[in-house]
Amino acid sequence: MCGIVGAIGRKDTNVLNYIVTGLKRLEYRGYDSSGICILNEGTFNKVRAVGKIKELEAKLESIKLVSHIGIGHTRWATHGKVSEKNAHPHIAGSVALVHNGIIENYAELKEALIKKDRSFKSETDTEIIAHLIDESYTRTKDPLAAIKSTIKQLKGMFSLGIMFKEDCNSFFAVKCGTPLVVGRDKDSSYIASDVYPLVEYADEYAFLEDHEIAKISPDHITVFNIEGKELEKKFQHLEIKSEDLSKGGYRYYMEKEIHEQPQVMVDTLQDRISASRDKVLLEDLPLTDEDLCRFKRVYIVACGTAWHAGMLGKYFIEKYARVPVEVDVASEFRYRDPILSNDVLTILISQSGETADTLAAGRQAKKSGSFVIAICNKPNSTMNRESDFTIFTQAGSEIGVAATKSFTSQASTMLLLSLYMGKALKTISDDEIKPILNDMVKIPFQMEQVLKHSEIVSNVASMYSKHKTFLFIGRGVHFPIALEGALKLKEITYLHAEGYAAGELKHGPIALVDNELVLVAICPKDELYEKTISNIEEVRARGGDVISIGSEGDERLKAMSNIFIPMPLVSKDLMPLLEVIPVQLLALSVAIQKGADVDKPRNLAKSVTVE
Ligand code: AGP
């Protein structure tokens, strides 16, 4: 993901401070390079740097930029390697722009532009947008028309900040797929990828919706739809205080950490996927392909949320590496005298790396000659020191007691490891790996789309925080998400919730169903869809309410649900990374509704370092 900022003020103001501060507050979104472009009397002035924002700041120290209008960008590379020439902003003729997203049809658009003798300075998909707008603007001299005609040609996700050389009295913003917010105070206007950079600058803000175009002037912001019709935009007062910035402008750490997941995905995937997208990179793993072929069985051992990630690991390793996997909660594993030897691979999963039961399991496995891999979030943890190898999940510090971003990082790491093992065991080809990795790279953007549903989920909270029982169901890779959703709800709302394999409903839990029960059904369109639909019908027939998490456009499921939460269409194995977000948000919303202590729920600790 990338971060966008932009600002315009009165002619005697300098927007540099907002742009640099804003980029630093967006650095969590991606930081392999960054750049800034300002406009003074028909001249663009651009400064870019590879590395963190401090590299850009160092350059700006010696190049004193001053202007009342400018845009800035912090980049996570998707198209084109990390380099200064690929860093944004990109300029084509009269147009300078910054972009967050992926243009899926950029190759064909670039080919058409090259045929029109357009030359390119970068390898990015972004630069083609600048050329398309400039090409249309050169003909019409109408910025809004040029933007409208361009975005109608683009497929994919793109939020943009756009300046036109001839106009230093306004600039433009476009929102499609990835978030973009506009902000204003009495004589300046701003754009940013989230509200965070607006704190201490804007008094009011409004999130743009897909295909909305904003014209940003110092004393007003006009929003149009893609047809050019002016829209009435409701601005909200910016409540966040600068002292709340440690929570990223959110009310709770858990809320912030749920919203950090797109970036955590970026960090987890960074350096783990080859540029050609056909290889998982685990170079430092001290196991040769022959060593990996030696393992006849895999144990995955963890507790709580980490155990749910381990359950996904079972699906992935058995599917892609075809090695039998047993998943165990550590407190059971350590006392059941498991069959361990040097042809067994033991994988421990732990956010803290200090969970007593999981540590004990690891020691037991290691003593029996099993090779122990830890998937852990803490470099200086006991588990890291004691395991044969650690894959770090790069989730950053997770303050909320209820695990959220560590889960999605653990689950995606399990998928990467299963693909790595599959390649070593030759049970999956590069051609089969490539589309999965290509889809994984898009997940951060799709997570941002799913996070937009926090509105729908918060409505659920007010409806359902008075119900007595929540039953979460799912099949296949969706079953661990049902368990995770139930655990989240229990942990922070103290309501009773159970997670069940949907096929088990008839074997007892359906007796719970009455009008005080809420069914949360994870039911995307895959090969088990019809079976879960039947489970939902059984619950509805007995008076239960239904919240469903399904595929975008599934009108049938929507009609059967009291609340329907749509998910983008992604391959089945990646669905859990998206569908866990609504269940996290549901627990958060009900907890807030109930006035619970979201970050520090009663009786719990962030790390269970005793049995
Ligand atoms: C999850 O929300 C809970 N906080 C808890 O179940 C946690 O996942 C479990 O204690 C394991 O912790 P670990 O990942 O640090 O080992």
PDB file of C-alpha atoms in Angstrom, residues 469-562:
ATOM      1  CA  THR A 469     -25.744 -16.478  22.197  1.00  0.00           C
ATOM      2  CA  PHE A 470     -23.636 -16.084  19.095  1.00  0.00           C
ATOM      3  CA  LEU A 471     -22.913 -19.151  16.997  1.00  0.00           C
ATOM      4  CA  PHE A 472     -20.148 -18.764  14.378  1.00  0.00           C
ATOM      5  CA  ILE A 473     -20.042 -21.415  11.633  1.00  0.00           C
ATOM      6  CA  GLY A 474     -17.820 -22.131   8.638  1.00  0.00           C
ATOM      7  CA  ARG A 475     -16.532 -25.035   6.554  1.00  0.00           C
ATOM      8  CA  GLY A 476     -13.051 -25.853   5.296  1.00  0.00           C
ATOM      9  CA  VAL A 477     -10.685 -22.869   5.550  1.00  0.00           C
ATOM     10  CA  HIS A 478     -13.617 -20.823   6.902  1.00  0.00           C
ATOM     11  CA  PHE A 479     -13.995 -23.035  10.001  1.00  0.00           C
ATOM     12  CA  PRO A 480     -10.909 -21.567  11.784  1.00  0.00           C
ATOM     13  CA  ILE A 481     -12.355 -18.106  11.125  1.00  0.00           C
ATOM     14  CA  ALA A 482     -15.592 -19.166  12.811  1.00  0.00           C
ATOM     15  CA  LEU A 483     -13.543 -20.214  15.837  1.00  0.00           C
ATOM     16  CA  GLU A 484     -11.545 -16.957  15.738  1.00  0.00           C
ATOM     17  CA  GLY A 485     -14.703 -14.851  15.496  1.00  0.00           C
ATOM     18  CA  ALA A 486     -16.201 -16.588  18.511  1.00  0.00           C
ATOM     19  CA  LEU A 487     -12.992 -16.151  20.511  1.00  0.00           C
ATOM     20  CA  LYS A 488     -12.780 -12.429  19.703  1.00  0.00           C
ATOM     21  CA  LEU A 489     -16.370 -11.864  20.756  1.00  0.00           C
ATOM     22  CA  LYS A 490     -15.974 -13.847  24.010  1.00  0.00           C
ATOM     23  CA  GLU A 491     -12.705 -12.140  24.910  1.00  0.00           C
ATOM     24  CA  ILE A 492     -13.754  -8.541  24.704  1.00  0.00           C
ATOM     25  CA  THR A 493     -17.554  -8.492  25.146  1.00  0.00           C
ATOM     26  CA  TYR A 494     -17.875 -11.331  27.693  1.00  0.00           C
ATOM     27  CA  LEU A 495     -20.901 -12.580  25.660  1.00  0.00           C
ATOM     28  CA  HIS A 496     -21.196 -16.323  25.088  1.00  0.00           C
ATOM     29  CA  ALA A 497     -20.088 -17.315  21.603  1.00  0.00           C
ATOM     30  CA  GLU A 498     -19.195 -20.635  20.023  1.00  0.00           C
ATOM     31  CA  GLY A 499     -17.360 -21.438  16.815  1.00  0.00           C
ATOM     32  CA  TYR A 500     -18.374 -24.638  15.058  1.00  0.00           C
ATOM     33  CA  ALA A 501     -17.742 -26.563  11.872  1.00  0.00           C
ATOM     34  CA  ALA A 502     -20.986 -25.846  10.027  1.00  0.00           C
ATOM     35  CA  GLY A 503     -21.487 -29.548   9.310  1.00  0.00           C
ATOM     36  CA  GLU A 504     -21.637 -30.192  13.066  1.00  0.00           C
ATOM     37  CA  LEU A 505     -24.762 -28.072  13.557  1.00  0.00           C
ATOM     38  CA  LYS A 506     -27.108 -31.077  13.405  1.00  0.00           C
ATOM     39  CA  HIS A 507     -24.951 -32.974  15.908  1.00  0.00           C
ATOM     40  CA  GLY A 508     -26.064 -30.792  18.818  1.00  0.00           C
ATOM     41  CA  PRO A 509     -25.574 -27.005  18.515  1.00  0.00           C
ATOM     42  CA  ILE A 510     -28.801 -26.561  16.536  1.00  0.00           C
ATOM     43  CA  ALA A 511     -30.581 -27.187  19.839  1.00  0.00           C
ATOM     44  CA  LEU A 512     -29.367 -23.737  20.885  1.00  0.00           C
ATOM     45  CA  VAL A 513     -31.302 -22.022  18.102  1.00  0.00           C
ATOM     46  CA  ASP A 514     -34.125 -19.675  19.081  1.00  0.00           C
ATOM     47  CA  ASN A 515     -34.877 -15.986  18.633  1.00  0.00           C
ATOM     48  CA  GLU A 516     -32.132 -15.045  21.108  1.00  0.00           C
ATOM     49  CA  LEU A 517     -29.437 -16.641  19.008  1.00  0.00           C
ATOM     50  CA  VAL A 518     -27.412 -14.875  16.356  1.00  0.00           C
ATOM     51  CA  LEU A 519     -25.808 -17.060  13.694  1.00  0.00           C
ATOM     52  CA  VAL A 520     -22.655 -15.644  12.110  1.00  0.00           C
ATOM     53  CA  ALA A 521     -22.165 -17.687   8.946  1.00  0.00           C
ATOM     54  CA  ILE A 522     -19.014 -17.504   6.875  1.00  0.00           C
ATOM     55  CA  CYS A 523     -20.330 -18.533   3.490  1.00  0.00           C
ATOM     56  CA  PRO A 524     -18.390 -17.317   0.449  1.00  0.00           C
ATOM     57  CA  LYS A 525     -19.112 -18.903  -2.934  1.00  0.00           C
ATOM     58  CA  ASP A 526     -16.850 -21.961  -2.982  1.00  0.00           C
ATOM     59  CA  GLU A 527     -17.416 -25.703  -3.344  1.00  0.00           C
ATOM     60  CA  LEU A 528     -18.984 -25.926   0.149  1.00  0.00           C
ATOM     61  CA  TYR A 529     -21.330 -22.928  -0.350  1.00  0.00           C
ATOM     62  CA  GLU A 530     -24.575 -24.876  -0.850  1.00  0.00           C
ATOM     63  CA  LYS A 531     -23.975 -26.925   2.287  1.00  0.00           C
ATOM     64  CA  THR A 532     -23.533 -23.846   4.448  1.00  0.00           C
ATOM     65  CA  ILE A 533     -26.564 -22.246   2.806  1.00  0.00           C
ATOM     66  CA  SER A 534     -28.568 -25.257   4.043  1.00  0.00           C
ATOM     67  CA  ASN A 535     -27.241 -24.703   7.571  1.00  0.00           C
ATOM     68  CA  ILE A 536     -28.339 -21.082   7.404  1.00  0.00           C
ATOM     69  CA  GLU A 537     -31.829 -22.113   6.260  1.00  0.00           C
ATOM     70  CA  GLU A 538     -32.069 -24.565   9.190  1.00  0.00           C
ATOM     71  CA  VAL A 539     -31.263 -21.771  11.650  1.00  0.00           C
ATOM     72  CA  ARG A 540     -33.622 -19.272  10.066  1.00  0.00           C
ATOM     73  CA  ALA A 541     -36.452 -21.839  10.091  1.00  0.00           C
ATOM     74  CA  ARG A 542     -36.039 -21.976  13.894  1.00  0.00           C
ATOM     75  CA  GLY A 543     -36.103 -18.225  14.487  1.00  0.00           C
ATOM     76  CA  GLY A 544     -32.402 -17.449  14.614  1.00  0.00           C
ATOM     77  CA  ASP A 545     -31.093 -14.179  13.191  1.00  0.00           C
ATOM     78  CA  VAL A 546     -28.324 -14.421  10.584  1.00  0.00           C
ATOM     79  CA  ILE A 547     -25.259 -12.271   9.975  1.00  0.00           C
ATOM     80  CA  SER A 548     -23.506 -13.614   6.899  1.00  0.00           C
ATOM     81  CA  ILE A 549     -20.062 -12.961   5.442  1.00  0.00           C
ATOM     82  CA  GLY A 550     -20.176 -13.883   1.776  1.00  0.00           C
ATOM     83  CA  SER A 551     -19.119 -13.039  -1.749  1.00  0.00           C
ATOM     84  CA  GLU A 552     -19.809  -9.626  -3.254  1.00  0.00           C
ATOM     85  CA  GLY A 553     -22.983  -9.769  -5.341  1.00  0.00           C
ATOM     86  CA  ASP A 554     -24.422 -12.875  -3.676  1.00  0.00           C
ATOM     87  CA  GLU A 555     -28.032 -11.682  -3.675  1.00  0.00           C
ATOM     88  CA  ARG A 556     -29.292 -15.116  -2.578  1.00  0.00           C
ATOM     89  CA  LEU A 557     -27.262 -15.102   0.652  1.00  0.00           C
ATOM     90  CA  LYS A 558     -28.051 -11.426   1.201  1.00  0.00           C
ATOM     91  CA  ALA A 559     -31.787 -12.149   1.002  1.00  0.00           C
ATOM     92  CA  MET A 560     -31.404 -14.885   3.645  1.00  0.00           C
ATOM     93  CA  SER A 561     -29.490 -12.648   6.054  1.00  0.00           C
ATOM     94  CA  ASN A 562     -30.482  -9.974   8.524  1.00  0.00           C
TER      95      ASN A 562
END
